[in-house]
Each structure stands twice: as structure tokens, then as C-alpha cells.
Short mmCIF file of C-alpha atoms in Angstrom, two decimals:
data_model
loop_
_atom_site.label_atom_id
_atom_site.label_comp_id
_atom_site.label_asym_id
_atom_site.label_seq_id
_atom_site.Cartn_x
_atom_site.Cartn_y
_atom_site.Cartn_z
CA UNK A 1 118.18 104.68 112.86
CA UNK A 2 118.17 105.44 109.37
CA UNK A 3 114.52 105.84 107.17
CA UNK A 4 113.54 105.35 103.90
CA UNK A 5 110.05 106.36 102.84
CA UNK A 6 108.32 105.49 99.47
CA UNK A 7 105.62 108.58 98.51
CA UNK A 8 103.25 104.98 97.74
CA UNK A 9 102.83 102.25 99.25
CA UNK A 10 100.44 100.34 95.81
CA UNK A 11 99.76 103.13 92.04
CA UNK A 12 97.21 102.03 89.43
CA UNK A 13 98.49 103.97 86.37
CA UNK A 14 96.59 103.74 82.57
CA UNK A 15 99.19 103.46 80.34
CA UNK A 16 101.41 106.68 78.28
CA UNK A 17 100.64 108.39 81.78
CA UNK A 18 103.38 109.93 83.08
CA UNK A 19 104.53 108.04 85.93
CA UNK A 20 106.88 109.91 89.99
CA UNK A 21 107.38 107.39 92.34
CA UNK A 22 109.49 109.84 95.24
CA UNK A 23 111.74 108.15 97.42
CA UNK A 24 112.89 110.81 100.87
CA UNK A 25 116.66 109.21 103.26
CA UNK A 26 116.14 111.09 106.45
CA UNK A 27 120.20 109.90 106.90
CA UNK A 28 122.29 112.75 104.85
CA UNK A 29 123.70 109.72 102.40
CA UNK A 30 125.24 110.55 100.02
CA UNK A 31 124.36 107.81 97.52
CA UNK A 32 121.05 106.73 96.50
CA UNK A 33 119.08 104.04 94.33
CA UNK A 34 116.39 103.40 92.10
CA UNK A 35 115.72 99.28 91.73
CA UNK A 36 112.55 97.14 90.32
CA UNK A 37 112.24 93.92 91.79
CA UNK A 38 110.05 90.84 89.85
CA UNK A 39 110.00 87.41 90.45
CA UNK A 40 112.98 85.66 89.88
CA UNK A 41 115.12 88.23 88.50
CA UNK A 42 115.59 89.15 91.90
CA UNK A 43 116.30 93.20 92.34
CA UNK A 44 117.70 95.56 89.16
CA UNK A 45 119.74 98.34 88.73
CA UNK A 46 117.33 101.18 87.16
CA UNK A 47 119.35 104.49 88.38
CA UNK A 48 121.65 104.92 91.26
CA UNK A 49 122.89 109.51 92.58
CA UNK A 50 126.09 109.43 94.86
CA UNK A 51 125.43 112.87 94.55
CA UNK A 52 122.94 116.19 94.14
CA UNK A 53 121.93 116.12 90.49
CA UNK A 54 124.41 113.00 89.64
CA UNK A 55 123.53 110.67 88.88
CA UNK A 56 124.01 106.90 87.00
CA UNK A 57 122.57 104.37 84.83
CA UNK A 58 121.78 100.93 86.55
CA UNK A 59 121.59 97.95 84.43
CA UNK A 60 117.85 98.62 83.03
CA UNK A 61 117.90 102.60 82.63
CA UNK A 62 115.71 102.07 79.37
CA UNK A 63 111.74 103.73 80.01
CA UNK A 64 112.69 105.18 83.33
CA UNK A 65 114.61 109.04 84.30
CA UNK A 66 115.26 110.16 87.91
CA UNK A 67 115.36 113.30 89.89
CA UNK A 68 117.72 114.63 92.55
CA UNK A 69 118.20 118.11 92.61
CA UNK A 70 118.01 117.79 97.13
CA UNK A 71 120.46 115.64 99.17
CA UNK A 72 117.60 113.83 100.83
CA UNK A 73 115.36 113.34 97.68
CA UNK A 74 115.49 110.53 94.80
CA UNK A 75 112.42 110.33 92.34
CA UNK A 76 111.99 107.49 89.60
CA UNK A 77 110.36 108.93 86.47
CA UNK A 78 108.67 106.71 84.17
CA UNK A 79 108.19 108.92 80.61
CA UNK A 80 105.25 107.14 79.37
CA UNK A 81 104.05 104.06 81.71
CA UNK A 82 103.80 100.57 79.53
CA UNK A 83 102.57 97.75 80.21
CA UNK A 84 105.63 95.52 81.45
CA UNK A 85 106.51 98.25 83.82
CA UNK A 86 104.26 96.76 86.12
CA UNK A 87 106.65 95.69 89.59
CA UNK A 88 107.56 95.98 93.22
CA UNK A 89 110.23 99.51 93.10
CA UNK A 90 112.33 99.71 95.67
CA UNK A 91 114.30 103.07 96.66
CA UNK A 92 117.64 102.21 98.67
CA UNK A 93 120.61 104.77 100.18
CA UNK A 94 123.55 105.01 101.70
CA UNK A 95 126.34 106.18 104.08
CA UNK A 96 129.74 106.82 102.15
CA UNK A 97 131.41 105.04 103.90
CA UNK A 98 129.37 101.64 103.64
CA UNK A 99 128.95 100.95 100.83
CA UNK A 100 127.13 97.69 100.84
CA UNK A 101 125.19 98.88 103.05
CA UNK A 102 122.17 100.17 101.43
CA UNK A 103 118.30 100.98 103.60
CA UNK A 104 115.73 100.00 101.68
CA UNK A 105 111.95 101.52 101.53
CA UNK A 106 109.01 99.66 101.42
CA UNK A 107 108.86 99.77 98.05
CA UNK A 108 105.63 100.80 95.69
CA UNK A 109 104.10 97.97 93.61
CA UNK A 110 103.03 99.99 90.23
CA UNK A 111 100.68 98.31 88.14
CA UNK A 112 100.39 99.94 84.79
CA UNK A 113 97.17 98.71 82.78
CA UNK B 1 127.21 89.54 81.28
CA UNK B 2 128.43 89.11 84.80
CA UNK B 3 126.13 87.30 87.38
CA UNK B 4 124.70 86.37 91.03
CA UNK B 5 122.76 83.29 91.19
CA UNK B 6 121.39 81.11 93.88
CA UNK B 7 120.87 77.08 93.55
CA UNK B 8 117.83 76.51 95.34
CA UNK B 9 115.11 78.77 95.03
CA UNK B 10 113.19 77.81 98.20
CA UNK B 11 114.12 75.96 102.08
CA UNK B 12 112.94 74.50 104.73
CA UNK B 13 113.66 73.76 107.77
CA UNK B 14 112.77 73.27 111.38
CA UNK B 15 112.30 75.17 113.73
CA UNK B 16 116.23 75.24 115.74
CA UNK B 17 118.01 73.67 112.47
CA UNK B 18 120.97 75.00 111.50
CA UNK B 19 120.11 77.28 107.81
CA UNK B 20 122.73 77.43 104.64
CA UNK B 21 121.83 78.88 102.25
CA UNK B 22 124.07 79.33 99.00
CA UNK B 23 124.26 81.41 95.89
CA UNK B 24 127.46 81.24 92.91
CA UNK B 25 129.12 84.27 91.69
CA UNK B 26 130.58 84.84 88.54
CA UNK B 27 132.76 88.22 88.67
CA UNK B 28 136.02 87.49 90.31
CA UNK B 29 136.55 91.14 89.52
CA UNK B 30 134.15 90.91 93.27
CA UNK B 31 135.60 93.49 96.49
CA UNK B 32 132.98 91.72 99.09
CA UNK B 33 129.94 90.09 98.95
CA UNK B 34 126.27 90.53 101.04
CA UNK B 35 123.66 88.82 102.26
CA UNK B 36 120.01 90.88 102.89
CA UNK B 37 116.93 89.39 103.94
CA UNK B 38 113.10 90.58 102.74
CA UNK B 39 110.40 89.39 104.89
CA UNK B 40 107.58 89.46 103.00
CA UNK B 41 105.42 93.95 102.75
CA UNK B 42 108.81 94.42 103.62
CA UNK B 43 112.57 95.51 101.60
CA UNK B 44 115.63 94.13 102.10
CA UNK B 45 117.38 94.71 105.65
CA UNK B 46 121.48 94.35 104.87
CA UNK B 47 122.81 91.07 107.21
CA UNK B 48 126.76 90.93 106.77
CA UNK B 49 128.84 91.26 104.27
CA UNK B 50 132.85 89.67 103.28
CA UNK B 51 135.36 91.32 101.85
CA UNK B 52 136.77 89.00 98.75
CA UNK B 53 140.18 88.91 101.06
CA UNK B 54 138.51 87.00 103.72
CA UNK B 55 137.18 83.60 103.34
CA UNK B 56 134.31 83.37 106.74
CA UNK B 57 133.24 85.95 108.66
CA UNK B 58 130.34 85.45 111.55
CA UNK B 59 128.26 88.01 113.07
CA UNK B 60 125.00 87.39 115.40
CA UNK B 61 123.95 83.55 114.64
CA UNK B 62 124.98 83.80 111.76
CA UNK B 63 128.07 83.12 109.58
CA UNK B 64 129.42 83.95 105.34
CA UNK B 65 131.40 81.74 103.87
CA UNK B 66 133.57 82.72 100.87
CA UNK B 67 135.31 80.37 98.08
CA UNK B 68 137.05 81.61 95.65
CA UNK B 69 138.08 78.89 94.04
CA UNK B 70 134.56 77.91 92.96
CA UNK B 71 132.97 81.24 93.29
CA UNK B 72 130.54 79.74 95.64
CA UNK B 73 129.11 81.88 99.39
CA UNK B 74 127.69 80.27 101.48
CA UNK B 75 124.75 82.20 104.42
CA UNK B 76 124.24 80.25 107.55
CA UNK B 77 122.04 80.79 110.36
CA UNK B 78 122.22 78.88 114.05
CA UNK B 79 119.35 77.64 115.03
CA UNK B 80 116.85 79.14 112.48
CA UNK B 81 114.21 80.59 114.38
CA UNK B 82 110.49 81.11 112.85
CA UNK B 83 111.15 85.11 112.72
CA UNK B 84 114.19 83.93 109.97
CA UNK B 85 111.78 82.43 106.93
CA UNK B 86 112.09 85.74 104.45
CA UNK B 87 114.25 85.41 100.98
CA UNK B 88 117.55 85.99 101.46
CA UNK B 89 119.80 87.95 98.62
CA UNK B 90 123.67 87.12 97.77
CA UNK B 91 124.66 90.17 96.02
CA UNK B 92 128.51 91.32 95.55
CA UNK B 93 130.21 95.21 95.05
CA UNK B 94 132.50 94.98 91.99
CA UNK B 95 135.40 97.40 91.68
CA UNK B 96 133.36 100.22 90.51
CA UNK B 97 131.91 102.86 93.41
CA UNK B 98 129.26 104.35 95.31
CA UNK B 99 128.73 101.11 96.66
CA UNK B 100 126.62 99.42 92.73
CA UNK B 101 125.36 96.13 93.81
CA UNK B 102 124.03 92.63 91.46
CA UNK B 103 121.88 90.79 93.64
CA UNK B 104 121.28 87.46 93.15
CA UNK B 105 117.45 85.60 91.94
CA UNK B 106 117.51 84.69 96.43
CA UNK B 107 115.89 81.50 97.90
CA UNK B 108 113.06 81.52 99.52
CA UNK B 109 113.48 80.56 104.02
CA UNK B 110 110.59 78.43 105.46
CA UNK B 111 110.69 77.50 108.81
CA UNK B 112 108.70 75.48 110.50
CA UNK B 113 107.56 75.42 113.97
#
């Protein structure tokens, strides 16, 4: 079974802190994605990566950056956390021949105080 | 901008009934449409997809219908079970590569025993 793991289920940070959210997948998938999920807004794509060291902006990249140094790991970085970044963050990966079947991690609930 | 949305935010059914979850989309250039299921405390899970050149596709207890004339997508669940209770998201994949998806807002399905 594909497994996507995220470093924390719950995280509480203060405004202005630098925050790292880590995601690891064990199925050698090329594509990896970071979303945020907010009530009534569904899932919104922040960044995605289709290869090591490659990244593309999604729909809401402002205030975020990403890093993909290894194929299995995709990190989301909040350079200076703000209260409006309080959200559920979901990581996903997909194989090269099944782009529409994304495998999601359990999510990280981030609260910025 | 382009969007994917749902007609109904909540749906309650009795166990054993059939469920129909609807979705409206606006991007005529989408190549495929996908349904995901998200159970409480978990990340979304792929259910079924349909390519834009099809109008119906069946899976195990699920059927997806695509009406391109009115830009409407639906997910039918036969003999709904309590384990089907979840939030259901429709998503669309445009003509881009790397599996970038746009998700709708979600419908909450509650199945009463």
C-alpha cells in the first residue's frame, strides 16, 4: 500500500515563527503536492513538484515555499507564520501514469497564535 | 477563474438507499473528472475517475455520470452503508501535466442506520 506520512498531526506556532511541514512517501512517486483545506473552501493547491528540485506554484503560493531535495520528501515552509495560515495542511503524491489518483497523508492541523 | 462546485453541501440518506452527489464544473478544457472521499480524521481517498470523452463509468457500488452539455458531474452510490458517511469531493484535471487537480468544496454525506 502507498503510504504518505506527515511529520505532525497537530502543530501550534506563534506569529512570525518559521514553520516546516514535512511529507514523505514510500512509493517512488514523481509528483508531490501540498494543499490546505479550510471549511467551505475545499482543498486548495499551494505548491507541487514533479521531480527532485523542481517546484511549481499552485493556486495560493503566497506566504509559502517548498523544498524537494529527495524524491520521497516534500517540505512546506512558512517563512513567517501568520494567523491566516491556521489550517489543515495535506500532502499528496501521485504516480507518473496515474496523475489523477493522488494519495494523501493524514494531514497536519496547524494553529498559528 | 475556473472553478468546480457542488449543488448541495449536505446529504442525509437511510442505510440501503442509493445516494447521488452532484457537482458543477466550469472548465470545459478539463480532461478528466475525479471523485474523492474523505473520512473524518483522514486525508482524501480516490474513488473513481472519468475521462472527458466518456459519459458514464461504473465501479464497485459507484457510478459516475458526466454531462458535458450542462457541465455536470454526479456520483451515485448504490445501497449506501454507514461506512460511506464522509465528505465527497469532485475534482477536475485540466489540460496541464503533472496531475494538478482543482477540487470542489465538498458534500457531507451522512448515512443513518
